[in-house]
């Protein structure tokens, strides 16, 4: 197996932007000192993913380290790198992420080119208010909420990341502000990372915790009338396994999912930008609020993404239900390989089906809410897990995360 890995030590100053062609194969490998320890989930949880990794400095990882990481990630689907001696540099974060797809030649951001966000004092920052790019490595973005640390790369003093919350996106009733201030939380959007149009979704995602909110655990409320709640660390990233989602379907529905496809809307995130999410953040409400197709940015049929509902792990062979309920536009349903295909175009019916296949797994016993620790790095297999951000009181301080995801060289297949 060939891996595209660098054996260089720390990136020399001044730091330069790496291209995918500079993520190269080392002349030789050494034995890795890495140790992989599966996460022990509490009794009663039905979570079969996640492991902590010790003994690998991601700013100086070797080809042997990456071989261990590659195998461990496909097995555990989520890796948490502990005891990092220094903050992971954007260049090394990009290198680590790019190594999983040596066939990818452009090294582009998974959502396409970023617009100019601000330009002052001779410095231009690209991205969006809730997702600015780091000029030192533009595929790495800052996510979260609040003020970035002082002298943080090219960002001006006092620069703040715009946070997002369910009030901006979900249908009422919303959690009252006073309850949110006291630690009432919600899931924002259950998804896997990807543009859903033209650009293949990343194979992996990588997140570095720079600053984490400080305060007591928050209580996530489902908001769907069930009364379900879940205690989690503030600012945690919630995750579920697509394999568990597939397992929980009844046999008839599972067979349909195994042999069916989803067509995603053109420019799906622009299309849904005026719509509103369901309370749980897994589908959209059907209110006719989507941007009309003829009002979207120019698009073409050949760039529409039509993906199978079930994706296969190329290393383990495990199958996962990987669907994006909010971007779904049309369904092609079959209950066996040679069965008759039924095409569903009515958005209400599309979303009812998405709810049917997504909601069973979205229950506390299936959800792992990762408690980020500063300087830790998490790496997840984007083609086997779903995730969602969660809310926390603003009084807990900033949540500043560096995220890297790179458009893949291939679209998902069965």
mmCIF file of C-alpha atoms in Angstrom:
data_model
loop_
_atom_site.group_PDB
_atom_site.id
_atom_site.type_symbol
_atom_site.label_atom_id
_atom_site.label_comp_id
_atom_site.label_asym_id
_atom_site.label_seq_id
_atom_site.Cartn_x
_atom_site.Cartn_y
_atom_site.Cartn_z
ATOM 1 C CA UNK A 1 0.000 0.000 0.000
ATOM 2 C CA UNK A 2 1.343 3.452 -0.901
ATOM 3 C CA UNK A 3 0.804 6.364 1.446
ATOM 4 C CA UNK A 4 1.528 10.017 0.749
ATOM 5 C CA UNK A 5 3.248 11.020 3.969
ATOM 6 C CA UNK A 6 5.923 13.520 4.933
ATOM 7 C CA UNK A 7 8.783 12.617 7.241
ATOM 8 C CA UNK A 8 9.942 16.178 7.630
ATOM 9 C CA UNK A 9 10.168 17.423 11.188
ATOM 10 C CA UNK A 10 8.568 20.726 12.137
ATOM 11 C CA UNK A 11 7.688 22.963 9.240
ATOM 12 C CA UNK A 12 10.363 25.621 8.942
ATOM 13 C CA UNK A 13 9.548 29.294 9.430
ATOM 14 C CA UNK A 14 8.169 31.137 7.658
ATOM 15 C CA UNK A 15 5.376 28.646 7.105
ATOM 16 C CA UNK A 16 4.322 28.210 3.511
ATOM 17 C CA UNK A 17 1.088 26.905 2.067
ATOM 18 C CA UNK A 18 1.448 23.273 1.110
ATOM 19 C CA UNK A 19 -0.015 21.850 -2.059
ATOM 20 C CA UNK A 20 -1.116 18.266 -2.468
ATOM 21 C CA UNK A 21 2.004 17.566 -4.541
ATOM 22 C CA UNK A 22 4.138 18.374 -1.500
ATOM 23 C CA UNK A 23 2.489 15.648 0.568
ATOM 24 C CA UNK A 24 5.033 13.122 -0.538
ATOM 25 C CA UNK A 25 6.124 9.535 0.089
ATOM 26 C CA UNK A 26 9.067 9.240 2.521
ATOM 27 C CA UNK A 27 12.177 7.321 1.529
ATOM 28 C CA UNK A 28 11.743 4.806 4.319
ATOM 29 C CA UNK A 29 9.502 3.974 7.255
ATOM 30 C CA UNK A 30 10.266 3.279 10.894
ATOM 31 C CA UNK A 31 8.305 1.478 13.570
ATOM 32 C CA UNK A 32 5.538 3.577 15.068
ATOM 33 C CA UNK A 33 5.423 4.237 18.801
ATOM 34 C CA UNK A 34 1.712 4.879 18.573
ATOM 35 C CA UNK A 35 -0.711 3.126 20.887
ATOM 36 C CA UNK A 36 -4.425 2.817 20.104
ATOM 37 C CA UNK A 37 -6.810 2.475 23.069
ATOM 38 C CA UNK A 38 -10.528 1.924 22.325
ATOM 39 C CA UNK A 39 -12.852 4.350 24.103
ATOM 40 C CA UNK A 40 -14.820 2.640 26.857
ATOM 41 C CA UNK A 41 -18.402 3.845 26.524
ATOM 42 C CA UNK A 42 -20.768 3.817 29.534
ATOM 43 C CA UNK A 43 -22.964 0.815 30.201
ATOM 44 C CA UNK A 44 -26.193 0.986 28.249
ATOM 45 C CA UNK A 45 -24.639 2.752 25.275
ATOM 46 C CA UNK A 46 -24.765 1.105 21.831
ATOM 47 C CA UNK A 47 -21.634 2.767 20.434
ATOM 48 C CA UNK A 48 -18.979 0.691 18.700
ATOM 49 C CA UNK A 49 -16.633 3.424 17.485
ATOM 50 C CA UNK A 50 -13.874 5.640 18.834
ATOM 51 C CA UNK A 51 -10.319 5.168 20.101
ATOM 52 C CA UNK A 52 -7.644 7.324 21.718
ATOM 53 C CA UNK A 53 -4.151 7.440 20.213
ATOM 54 C CA UNK A 54 -1.024 8.030 22.273
ATOM 55 C CA UNK A 55 2.633 8.312 21.317
ATOM 56 C CA UNK A 56 2.289 10.036 17.916
ATOM 57 C CA UNK A 57 3.298 13.672 17.488
ATOM 58 C CA UNK A 58 1.164 14.791 14.556
ATOM 59 C CA UNK A 59 3.552 17.659 13.797
ATOM 60 C CA UNK A 60 6.218 15.032 13.076
ATOM 61 C CA UNK A 61 4.369 11.864 12.046
ATOM 62 C CA UNK A 62 6.162 9.235 9.966
ATOM 63 C CA UNK A 63 4.971 6.801 7.322
ATOM 64 C CA UNK A 64 4.856 4.054 9.963
ATOM 65 C CA UNK A 65 2.727 6.323 12.150
ATOM 66 C CA UNK A 66 0.380 6.913 9.259
ATOM 67 C CA UNK A 67 0.041 3.220 8.499
ATOM 68 C CA UNK A 68 -1.083 2.733 12.096
ATOM 69 C CA UNK A 69 -3.435 5.728 11.858
ATOM 70 C CA UNK A 70 -4.900 4.548 8.541
ATOM 71 C CA UNK A 71 -5.724 1.074 9.825
ATOM 72 C CA UNK A 72 -6.999 2.343 13.182
ATOM 73 C CA UNK A 73 -9.267 4.964 11.621
ATOM 74 C CA UNK A 74 -10.982 2.514 9.289
ATOM 75 C CA UNK A 75 -11.444 0.128 12.210
ATOM 76 C CA UNK A 76 -12.552 2.608 14.904
ATOM 77 C CA UNK A 77 -13.970 5.369 12.644
ATOM 78 C CA UNK A 78 -12.991 8.077 15.168
ATOM 79 C CA UNK A 79 -9.518 8.695 16.578
ATOM 80 C CA UNK A 80 -8.659 11.124 19.389
ATOM 81 C CA UNK A 81 -4.972 12.086 19.481
ATOM 82 C CA UNK A 82 -3.976 12.773 23.062
ATOM 83 C CA UNK A 83 -0.908 14.347 24.673
ATOM 84 C CA UNK A 84 0.135 16.381 21.650
ATOM 85 C CA UNK A 85 3.321 18.270 22.666
ATOM 86 C CA UNK A 86 2.327 21.369 20.661
ATOM 87 C CA UNK A 87 -0.654 22.682 18.740
ATOM 88 C CA UNK A 88 -0.968 20.976 15.368
ATOM 89 C CA UNK A 89 0.127 23.394 12.623
ATOM 90 C CA UNK A 90 -2.289 24.050 9.748
ATOM 91 C CA UNK A 91 0.269 22.610 7.329
ATOM 92 C CA UNK A 92 0.550 19.335 9.241
ATOM 93 C CA UNK A 93 -3.216 19.178 9.698
ATOM 94 C CA UNK A 94 -3.539 19.452 5.932
ATOM 95 C CA UNK A 95 -0.811 16.832 5.414
ATOM 96 C CA UNK A 96 -2.515 14.371 7.749
ATOM 97 C CA UNK A 97 -5.870 14.822 6.019
ATOM 98 C CA UNK A 98 -4.427 14.697 2.489
ATOM 99 C CA UNK A 99 -2.595 11.451 3.194
ATOM 100 C CA UNK A 100 -5.905 9.561 3.140
ATOM 101 C CA UNK A 101 -6.439 10.367 -0.522
ATOM 102 C CA UNK A 102 -3.149 10.305 -2.473
ATOM 103 C CA UNK A 103 -5.094 10.183 -5.755
ATOM 104 C CA UNK A 104 -6.612 13.618 -5.102
ATOM 105 C CA UNK A 105 -4.574 16.118 -7.151
ATOM 106 C CA UNK A 106 -6.154 19.504 -6.471
ATOM 107 C CA UNK A 107 -6.160 19.527 -2.668
ATOM 108 C CA UNK A 108 -9.195 21.803 -2.722
ATOM 109 C CA UNK A 109 -11.515 22.685 0.146
ATOM 110 C CA UNK A 110 -14.488 20.334 0.279
ATOM 111 C CA UNK A 111 -17.002 23.146 -0.290
ATOM 112 C CA UNK A 112 -15.189 24.856 -3.154
ATOM 113 C CA UNK A 113 -13.489 28.244 -3.386
ATOM 114 C CA UNK A 114 -13.980 30.686 -0.492
ATOM 115 C CA UNK A 115 -15.149 34.267 -1.065
ATOM 116 C CA UNK A 116 -13.291 37.275 0.379
ATOM 117 C CA UNK A 117 -14.467 37.841 3.953
ATOM 118 C CA UNK A 118 -12.469 40.970 4.816
ATOM 119 C CA UNK A 119 -9.492 42.915 3.569
ATOM 120 C CA UNK A 120 -7.652 45.418 5.747
ATOM 121 C CA UNK A 121 -4.095 46.572 6.451
ATOM 122 C CA UNK A 122 -2.856 44.647 3.436
ATOM 123 C CA UNK A 123 -4.273 41.328 4.672
ATOM 124 C CA UNK A 124 -7.135 39.495 2.993
ATOM 125 C CA UNK A 125 -9.120 36.847 4.861
ATOM 126 C CA UNK A 126 -11.227 34.371 2.885
ATOM 127 C CA UNK A 127 -14.241 32.344 3.970
ATOM 128 C CA UNK A 128 -17.515 33.029 5.754
ATOM 129 C CA UNK A 129 -18.172 34.727 9.125
ATOM 130 C CA UNK A 130 -18.742 31.312 10.734
ATOM 131 C CA UNK A 131 -15.968 29.617 8.746
ATOM 132 C CA UNK A 132 -12.948 31.833 7.908
ATOM 133 C CA UNK A 133 -9.921 30.200 6.282
ATOM 134 C CA UNK A 134 -6.382 30.335 7.649
ATOM 135 C CA UNK A 135 -4.144 31.921 5.015
ATOM 136 C CA UNK A 136 -1.208 29.731 6.069
ATOM 137 C CA UNK A 137 -3.190 26.731 4.743
ATOM 138 C CA UNK A 138 -6.539 27.709 3.161
ATOM 139 C CA UNK A 139 -8.052 24.217 3.426
ATOM 140 C CA UNK A 140 -8.000 24.709 7.211
ATOM 141 C CA UNK A 141 -10.873 26.789 8.572
ATOM 142 C CA UNK A 142 -11.772 28.143 11.995
ATOM 143 C CA UNK A 143 -15.104 27.001 13.392
ATOM 144 C CA UNK A 144 -16.885 27.681 16.652
ATOM 145 C CA UNK A 145 -17.860 30.947 18.322
ATOM 146 C CA UNK A 146 -16.078 33.843 19.936
ATOM 147 C CA UNK A 147 -12.813 35.734 19.741
ATOM 148 C CA UNK A 148 -9.737 34.029 18.297
ATOM 149 C CA UNK A 149 -6.551 34.058 20.427
ATOM 150 C CA UNK A 150 -4.262 37.083 20.224
ATOM 151 C CA UNK A 151 -1.923 37.096 17.193
ATOM 152 C CA UNK A 152 -3.702 34.144 15.680
ATOM 153 C CA UNK A 153 -2.150 33.866 12.224
ATOM 154 C CA UNK A 154 -3.292 36.775 9.988
ATOM 155 C CA UNK A 155 -6.490 37.546 11.875
ATOM 156 C CA UNK A 156 -6.810 41.150 13.121
ATOM 157 C CA UNK A 157 -7.047 41.888 16.871
ATOM 158 C CA UNK A 158 -10.463 41.126 18.328
ATOM 159 C CA UNK A 159 -11.568 39.008 15.353
ATOM 160 C CA UNK A 160 -14.609 36.934 16.313
ATOM 161 C CA UNK A 161 -15.989 33.759 14.797
ATOM 162 C CA UNK A 162 -19.712 34.017 14.267
ATOM 163 C CA UNK A 163 -21.525 31.243 16.094
ATOM 164 C CA UNK A 164 -24.614 29.459 14.846
ATOM 165 C CA UNK A 165 -27.570 28.235 16.866
ATOM 166 C CA UNK A 166 -30.881 26.490 16.360
ATOM 167 C CA UNK A 167 -32.887 29.726 16.591
ATOM 168 C CA UNK A 168 -31.406 30.826 13.262
ATOM 169 C CA UNK A 169 -32.293 27.585 11.495
ATOM 170 C CA UNK A 170 -34.914 25.476 13.277
ATOM 171 C CA UNK A 171 -38.682 25.882 13.230
ATOM 172 C CA UNK A 172 -40.267 27.127 16.471
ATOM 173 C CA UNK A 173 -40.654 26.511 19.309
ATOM 174 C CA UNK A 174 -37.121 27.577 20.152
ATOM 175 C CA UNK A 175 -35.437 27.176 23.513
ATOM 176 C CA UNK A 176 -35.859 30.452 25.441
ATOM 177 C CA UNK A 177 -32.668 32.491 25.754
ATOM 178 C CA UNK A 178 -32.709 32.362 29.553
ATOM 179 C CA UNK A 179 -32.750 28.555 29.444
ATOM 180 C CA UNK A 180 -29.927 28.506 26.892
ATOM 181 C CA UNK A 181 -27.918 30.791 29.173
ATOM 182 C CA UNK A 182 -28.382 28.221 31.951
ATOM 183 C CA UNK A 183 -27.137 25.280 29.875
ATOM 184 C CA UNK A 184 -30.046 24.092 27.752
ATOM 185 C CA UNK A 185 -28.629 22.811 24.454
ATOM 186 C CA UNK A 186 -29.796 21.521 21.084
ATOM 187 C CA UNK A 187 -28.386 19.574 18.146
ATOM 188 C CA UNK A 188 -27.923 21.890 15.166
ATOM 189 C CA UNK A 189 -27.641 19.703 12.058
ATOM 190 C CA UNK A 190 -26.984 15.979 11.610
ATOM 191 C CA UNK A 191 -24.788 15.516 8.562
ATOM 192 C CA UNK A 192 -21.581 14.250 7.027
ATOM 193 C CA UNK A 193 -19.270 16.841 5.492
ATOM 194 C CA UNK A 194 -19.657 17.495 1.789
ATOM 195 C CA UNK A 195 -20.841 20.047 -0.747
ATOM 196 C CA UNK A 196 -23.610 17.726 -2.080
ATOM 197 C CA UNK A 197 -23.054 19.180 -5.555
ATOM 198 C CA UNK A 198 -20.217 18.499 -8.017
ATOM 199 C CA UNK A 199 -17.441 18.105 -5.421
ATOM 200 C CA UNK A 200 -16.838 14.626 -3.928
ATOM 201 C CA UNK A 201 -17.249 14.562 -0.127
ATOM 202 C CA UNK A 202 -14.097 14.172 1.999
ATOM 203 C CA UNK A 203 -12.950 10.755 3.105
ATOM 204 C CA UNK A 204 -11.929 12.083 6.514
ATOM 205 C CA UNK A 205 -12.424 15.117 8.709
ATOM 206 C CA UNK A 206 -9.863 16.548 11.117
ATOM 207 C CA UNK A 207 -10.527 18.909 14.017
ATOM 208 C CA UNK A 208 -8.022 20.590 16.360
ATOM 209 C CA UNK A 209 -9.295 22.072 19.634
ATOM 210 C CA UNK A 210 -7.594 25.462 20.120
ATOM 211 C CA UNK A 211 -9.934 26.940 22.770
ATOM 212 C CA UNK A 212 -12.805 25.128 24.448
ATOM 213 C CA UNK A 213 -15.710 26.560 26.469
ATOM 214 C CA UNK A 214 -15.341 26.339 30.266
ATOM 215 C CA UNK A 215 -18.384 25.468 32.326
ATOM 216 C CA UNK A 216 -20.670 22.719 33.630
ATOM 217 C CA UNK A 217 -22.163 20.093 31.350
ATOM 218 C CA UNK A 218 -25.127 21.182 29.262
ATOM 219 C CA UNK A 219 -28.393 19.328 28.685
ATOM 220 C CA UNK A 220 -29.337 18.584 25.080
ATOM 221 C CA UNK A 221 -33.100 18.614 24.489
ATOM 222 C CA UNK A 222 -34.509 16.737 21.502
ATOM 223 C CA UNK A 223 -37.295 19.283 21.079
ATOM 224 C CA UNK A 224 -39.398 16.757 19.161
ATOM 225 C CA UNK A 225 -42.041 16.100 21.777
ATOM 226 C CA UNK A 226 -40.410 12.933 23.128
ATOM 227 C CA UNK A 227 -38.954 14.601 26.216
ATOM 228 C CA UNK A 228 -35.562 12.997 25.591
ATOM 229 C CA UNK A 229 -32.488 14.741 26.982
ATOM 230 C CA UNK A 230 -28.764 14.006 27.243
ATOM 231 C CA UNK A 231 -26.017 15.520 29.406
ATOM 232 C CA UNK A 232 -22.850 16.400 27.468
ATOM 233 C CA UNK A 233 -19.712 18.514 27.786
ATOM 234 C CA UNK A 234 -20.133 22.100 26.536
ATOM 235 C CA UNK A 235 -19.166 22.470 22.890
ATOM 236 C CA UNK A 236 -19.065 18.704 22.324
ATOM 237 C CA UNK A 237 -19.364 17.274 18.816
ATOM 238 C CA UNK A 238 -22.149 14.687 18.721
ATOM 239 C CA UNK A 239 -21.610 11.608 16.539
ATOM 240 C CA UNK A 240 -23.471 8.469 15.492
ATOM 241 C CA UNK A 241 -22.409 5.529 13.346
ATOM 242 C CA UNK A 242 -24.056 4.919 9.998
ATOM 243 C CA UNK A 243 -23.603 1.186 10.626
ATOM 244 C CA UNK A 244 -25.771 1.446 13.744
ATOM 245 C CA UNK A 245 -28.349 3.467 11.797
ATOM 246 C CA UNK A 246 -28.546 0.678 9.206
ATOM 247 C CA UNK A 247 -28.772 -2.007 11.885
ATOM 248 C CA UNK A 248 -31.751 -0.339 13.568
ATOM 249 C CA UNK A 249 -33.953 -0.374 10.458
ATOM 250 C CA UNK A 250 -36.578 -3.048 10.113
ATOM 251 C CA UNK A 251 -35.656 -5.687 7.537
ATOM 252 C CA UNK A 252 -37.963 -4.371 4.816
ATOM 253 C CA UNK A 253 -36.714 -0.791 5.157
ATOM 254 C CA UNK A 254 -33.101 -1.986 5.369
ATOM 255 C CA UNK A 255 -33.424 -3.798 2.059
ATOM 256 C CA UNK A 256 -34.786 -0.637 0.452
ATOM 257 C CA UNK A 257 -31.919 1.427 1.857
ATOM 258 C CA UNK A 258 -29.357 -1.132 0.665
ATOM 259 C CA UNK A 259 -30.478 -0.841 -2.962
ATOM 260 C CA UNK A 260 -31.639 2.781 -3.241
ATOM 261 C CA UNK A 261 -30.132 6.161 -4.130
ATOM 262 C CA UNK A 262 -30.576 9.800 -3.172
ATOM 263 C CA UNK A 263 -30.360 12.753 -5.524
ATOM 264 C CA UNK A 264 -29.185 15.889 -3.735
ATOM 265 C CA UNK A 265 -30.330 19.368 -4.694
ATOM 266 C CA UNK A 266 -28.135 21.506 -6.945
ATOM 267 C CA UNK A 267 -26.114 23.915 -4.797
ATOM 268 C CA UNK A 268 -27.862 22.212 -1.892
ATOM 269 C CA UNK A 269 -26.781 24.643 0.820
ATOM 270 C CA UNK A 270 -27.902 27.678 -1.150
ATOM 271 C CA UNK A 271 -31.131 25.838 -1.986
ATOM 272 C CA UNK A 272 -31.853 25.148 1.706
ATOM 273 C CA UNK A 273 -30.589 28.522 2.984
ATOM 274 C CA UNK A 274 -34.092 29.990 3.187
ATOM 275 C CA UNK A 275 -35.735 26.810 4.501
ATOM 276 C CA UNK A 276 -36.010 25.750 8.143
ATOM 277 C CA UNK A 277 -34.859 22.613 9.891
ATOM 278 C CA UNK A 278 -36.905 20.182 11.901
ATOM 279 C CA UNK A 279 -36.418 20.365 15.665
ATOM 280 C CA UNK A 280 -33.896 17.515 15.718
ATOM 281 C CA UNK A 281 -31.811 18.911 12.850
ATOM 282 C CA UNK A 282 -31.995 15.852 10.601
ATOM 283 C CA UNK A 283 -34.412 16.982 7.861
ATOM 284 C CA UNK A 284 -36.110 20.153 6.626
ATOM 285 C CA UNK A 285 -39.675 21.250 7.198
ATOM 286 C CA UNK A 286 -41.679 21.243 3.985
ATOM 287 C CA UNK A 287 -42.932 24.824 3.822
ATOM 288 C CA UNK A 288 -42.052 25.770 0.238
ATOM 289 C CA UNK A 289 -39.294 28.080 1.453
ATOM 290 C CA UNK A 290 -36.410 26.580 -0.570
ATOM 291 C CA UNK A 291 -34.712 28.811 -3.142
ATOM 292 C CA UNK A 292 -36.302 28.021 -6.553
ATOM 293 C CA UNK A 293 -33.972 26.109 -8.861
ATOM 294 C CA UNK A 294 -33.984 28.902 -11.436
ATOM 295 C CA UNK A 295 -32.830 31.384 -8.780
ATOM 296 C CA UNK A 296 -29.777 29.370 -7.751
ATOM 297 C CA UNK A 297 -26.272 30.014 -8.989
ATOM 298 C CA UNK A 298 -25.806 28.468 -12.458
ATOM 299 C CA UNK A 299 -25.845 24.681 -12.273
ATOM 300 C CA UNK A 300 -25.872 21.729 -14.633
ATOM 301 C CA UNK A 301 -27.435 18.302 -14.475
ATOM 302 C CA UNK A 302 -24.124 16.507 -14.960
ATOM 303 C CA UNK A 303 -22.832 17.932 -11.663
ATOM 304 C CA UNK A 304 -25.810 16.765 -9.619
ATOM 305 C CA UNK A 305 -24.780 14.255 -6.919
ATOM 306 C CA UNK A 306 -26.720 10.990 -6.816
ATOM 307 C CA UNK A 307 -25.334 8.707 -4.109
ATOM 308 C CA UNK A 308 -26.257 5.287 -2.771
ATOM 309 C CA UNK A 309 -27.842 5.355 0.671
ATOM 310 C CA UNK A 310 -25.417 2.725 1.962
ATOM 311 C CA UNK A 311 -21.628 3.113 1.669
ATOM 312 C CA UNK A 312 -18.983 0.452 2.273
ATOM 313 C CA UNK A 313 -15.808 0.827 4.315
ATOM 314 C CA UNK A 314 -13.043 -0.137 1.845
ATOM 315 C CA UNK A 315 -10.862 -1.695 4.548
ATOM 316 C CA UNK A 316 -13.324 -3.516 6.830
ATOM 317 C CA UNK A 317 -16.215 -4.047 4.421
ATOM 318 C CA UNK A 318 -18.650 -2.625 6.986
ATOM 319 C CA UNK A 319 -21.745 -0.994 5.508
ATOM 320 C CA UNK A 320 -23.108 2.321 6.762
ATOM 321 C CA UNK A 321 -26.277 4.265 6.115
ATOM 322 C CA UNK A 322 -24.812 7.591 4.957
ATOM 323 C CA UNK A 323 -27.538 10.057 4.084
ATOM 324 C CA UNK A 324 -27.917 13.835 4.318
ATOM 325 C CA UNK A 325 -31.559 14.396 5.136
ATOM 326 C CA UNK A 326 -31.616 18.145 4.607
ATOM 327 C CA UNK A 327 -30.045 18.141 1.153
ATOM 328 C CA UNK A 328 -32.182 15.274 -0.196
ATOM 329 C CA UNK A 329 -34.128 16.315 -3.293
ATOM 330 C CA UNK A 330 -35.254 13.100 -4.988
ATOM 331 C CA UNK A 331 -35.275 9.375 -4.134
ATOM 332 C CA UNK A 332 -34.744 6.316 -6.333
ATOM 333 C CA UNK A 333 -36.113 3.400 -4.321
ATOM 334 C CA UNK A 334 -35.636 -0.329 -4.947
ATOM 335 C CA UNK A 335 -35.965 -3.244 -2.529
ATOM 336 C CA UNK A 336 -33.565 -5.566 -4.392
ATOM 337 C CA UNK A 337 -30.830 -5.212 -7.030
ATOM 338 C CA UNK A 338 -33.091 -6.110 -9.955
ATOM 339 C CA UNK A 339 -36.266 -4.658 -8.444
ATOM 340 C CA UNK A 340 -38.477 -2.047 -10.028
ATOM 341 C CA UNK A 341 -37.329 1.474 -9.204
ATOM 342 C CA UNK A 342 -39.767 3.968 -7.714
ATOM 343 C CA UNK A 343 -38.829 7.635 -8.095
ATOM 344 C CA UNK A 344 -40.023 10.002 -5.349
ATOM 345 C CA UNK A 345 -39.988 13.689 -6.269
ATOM 346 C CA UNK A 346 -42.482 15.144 -3.786
ATOM 347 C CA UNK A 347 -40.345 16.835 -1.102
ATOM 348 C CA UNK A 348 -42.764 15.983 1.697
ATOM 349 C CA UNK A 349 -42.569 12.291 0.803
ATOM 350 C CA UNK A 350 -38.790 12.497 0.409
ATOM 351 C CA UNK A 351 -38.463 13.957 3.912
ATOM 352 C CA UNK A 352 -40.884 11.494 5.449
ATOM 353 C CA UNK A 353 -38.697 8.674 4.152
ATOM 354 C CA UNK A 354 -35.532 10.397 5.374
ATOM 355 C CA UNK A 355 -37.080 10.760 8.819
ATOM 356 C CA UNK A 356 -38.020 7.084 8.769
ATOM 357 C CA UNK A 357 -34.462 5.933 8.136
ATOM 358 C CA UNK A 358 -32.596 8.583 10.166
ATOM 359 C CA UNK A 359 -34.588 9.003 13.365
ATOM 360 C CA UNK A 360 -34.137 5.509 14.897
ATOM 361 C CA UNK A 361 -30.400 6.035 15.533
ATOM 362 C CA UNK A 362 -30.816 9.570 16.905
ATOM 363 C CA UNK A 363 -31.372 8.447 20.465
ATOM 364 C CA UNK A 364 -29.089 8.996 23.498
ATOM 365 C CA UNK A 365 -27.870 5.418 23.706
ATOM 366 C CA UNK A 366 -26.439 5.634 20.161
ATOM 367 C CA UNK A 367 -24.837 9.080 20.393
ATOM 368 C CA UNK A 368 -21.243 9.779 21.411
ATOM 369 C CA UNK A 369 -20.699 13.435 22.329
ATOM 370 C CA UNK A 370 -16.955 14.020 22.125
ATOM 371 C CA UNK A 371 -15.667 16.319 24.915
ATOM 372 C CA UNK A 372 -12.933 18.327 23.200
ATOM 373 C CA UNK A 373 -9.760 19.030 25.188
ATOM 374 C CA UNK A 374 -7.453 21.854 24.125
ATOM 375 C CA UNK A 375 -4.582 20.728 21.876
ATOM 376 C CA UNK A 376 -6.251 17.358 21.209
ATOM 377 C CA UNK A 377 -6.966 16.418 17.598
ATOM 378 C CA UNK A 378 -9.839 14.262 16.405
ATOM 379 C CA UNK A 379 -9.886 12.459 13.072
ATOM 380 C CA UNK A 380 -13.045 10.757 11.819
ATOM 381 C CA UNK A 381 -14.026 8.645 8.846
ATOM 382 C CA UNK A 382 -16.477 10.968 7.133
ATOM 383 C CA UNK A 383 -17.987 8.150 5.075
ATOM 384 C CA UNK A 384 -19.164 6.157 8.100
ATOM 385 C CA UNK A 385 -20.231 8.685 10.774
ATOM 386 C CA UNK A 386 -22.778 11.500 11.055
ATOM 387 C CA UNK A 387 -22.115 14.445 13.345
ATOM 388 C CA UNK A 388 -23.688 17.618 14.725
ATOM 389 C CA UNK A 389 -22.477 20.603 16.689
ATOM 390 C CA UNK A 390 -24.211 21.338 19.987
ATOM 391 C CA UNK A 391 -24.976 24.622 21.690
ATOM 392 C CA UNK A 392 -23.507 25.994 24.932
ATOM 393 C CA UNK A 393 -23.892 29.237 26.937
ATOM 394 C CA UNK A 394 -21.923 32.188 25.601
ATOM 395 C CA UNK A 395 -20.740 32.886 29.148
ATOM 396 C CA UNK A 396 -18.588 29.726 28.945
ATOM 397 C CA UNK A 397 -16.171 31.526 26.640
ATOM 398 C CA UNK A 398 -14.995 30.918 23.071
ATOM 399 C CA UNK A 399 -14.935 27.647 21.183
ATOM 400 C CA UNK A 400 -12.156 27.910 18.577
ATOM 401 C CA UNK A 401 -11.519 24.858 16.408
ATOM 402 C CA UNK A 402 -9.332 24.331 13.326
ATOM 403 C CA UNK A 403 -11.050 22.034 10.840
ATOM 404 C CA UNK A 404 -9.582 20.526 7.691
ATOM 405 C CA UNK A 405 -11.525 18.622 5.101
ATOM 406 C CA UNK A 406 -10.469 18.139 1.514
ATOM 407 C CA UNK A 407 -12.549 17.261 -1.522
ATOM 408 C CA UNK A 408 -12.018 13.602 -2.364
ATOM 409 C CA UNK A 409 -10.778 12.115 -5.635
ATOM 410 C CA UNK A 410 -13.905 9.947 -5.895
ATOM 411 C CA UNK A 411 -17.604 10.054 -5.185
ATOM 412 C CA UNK A 412 -19.019 7.459 -2.773
ATOM 413 C CA UNK A 413 -20.125 4.125 -4.190
ATOM 414 C CA UNK A 414 -21.776 1.045 -2.754
#
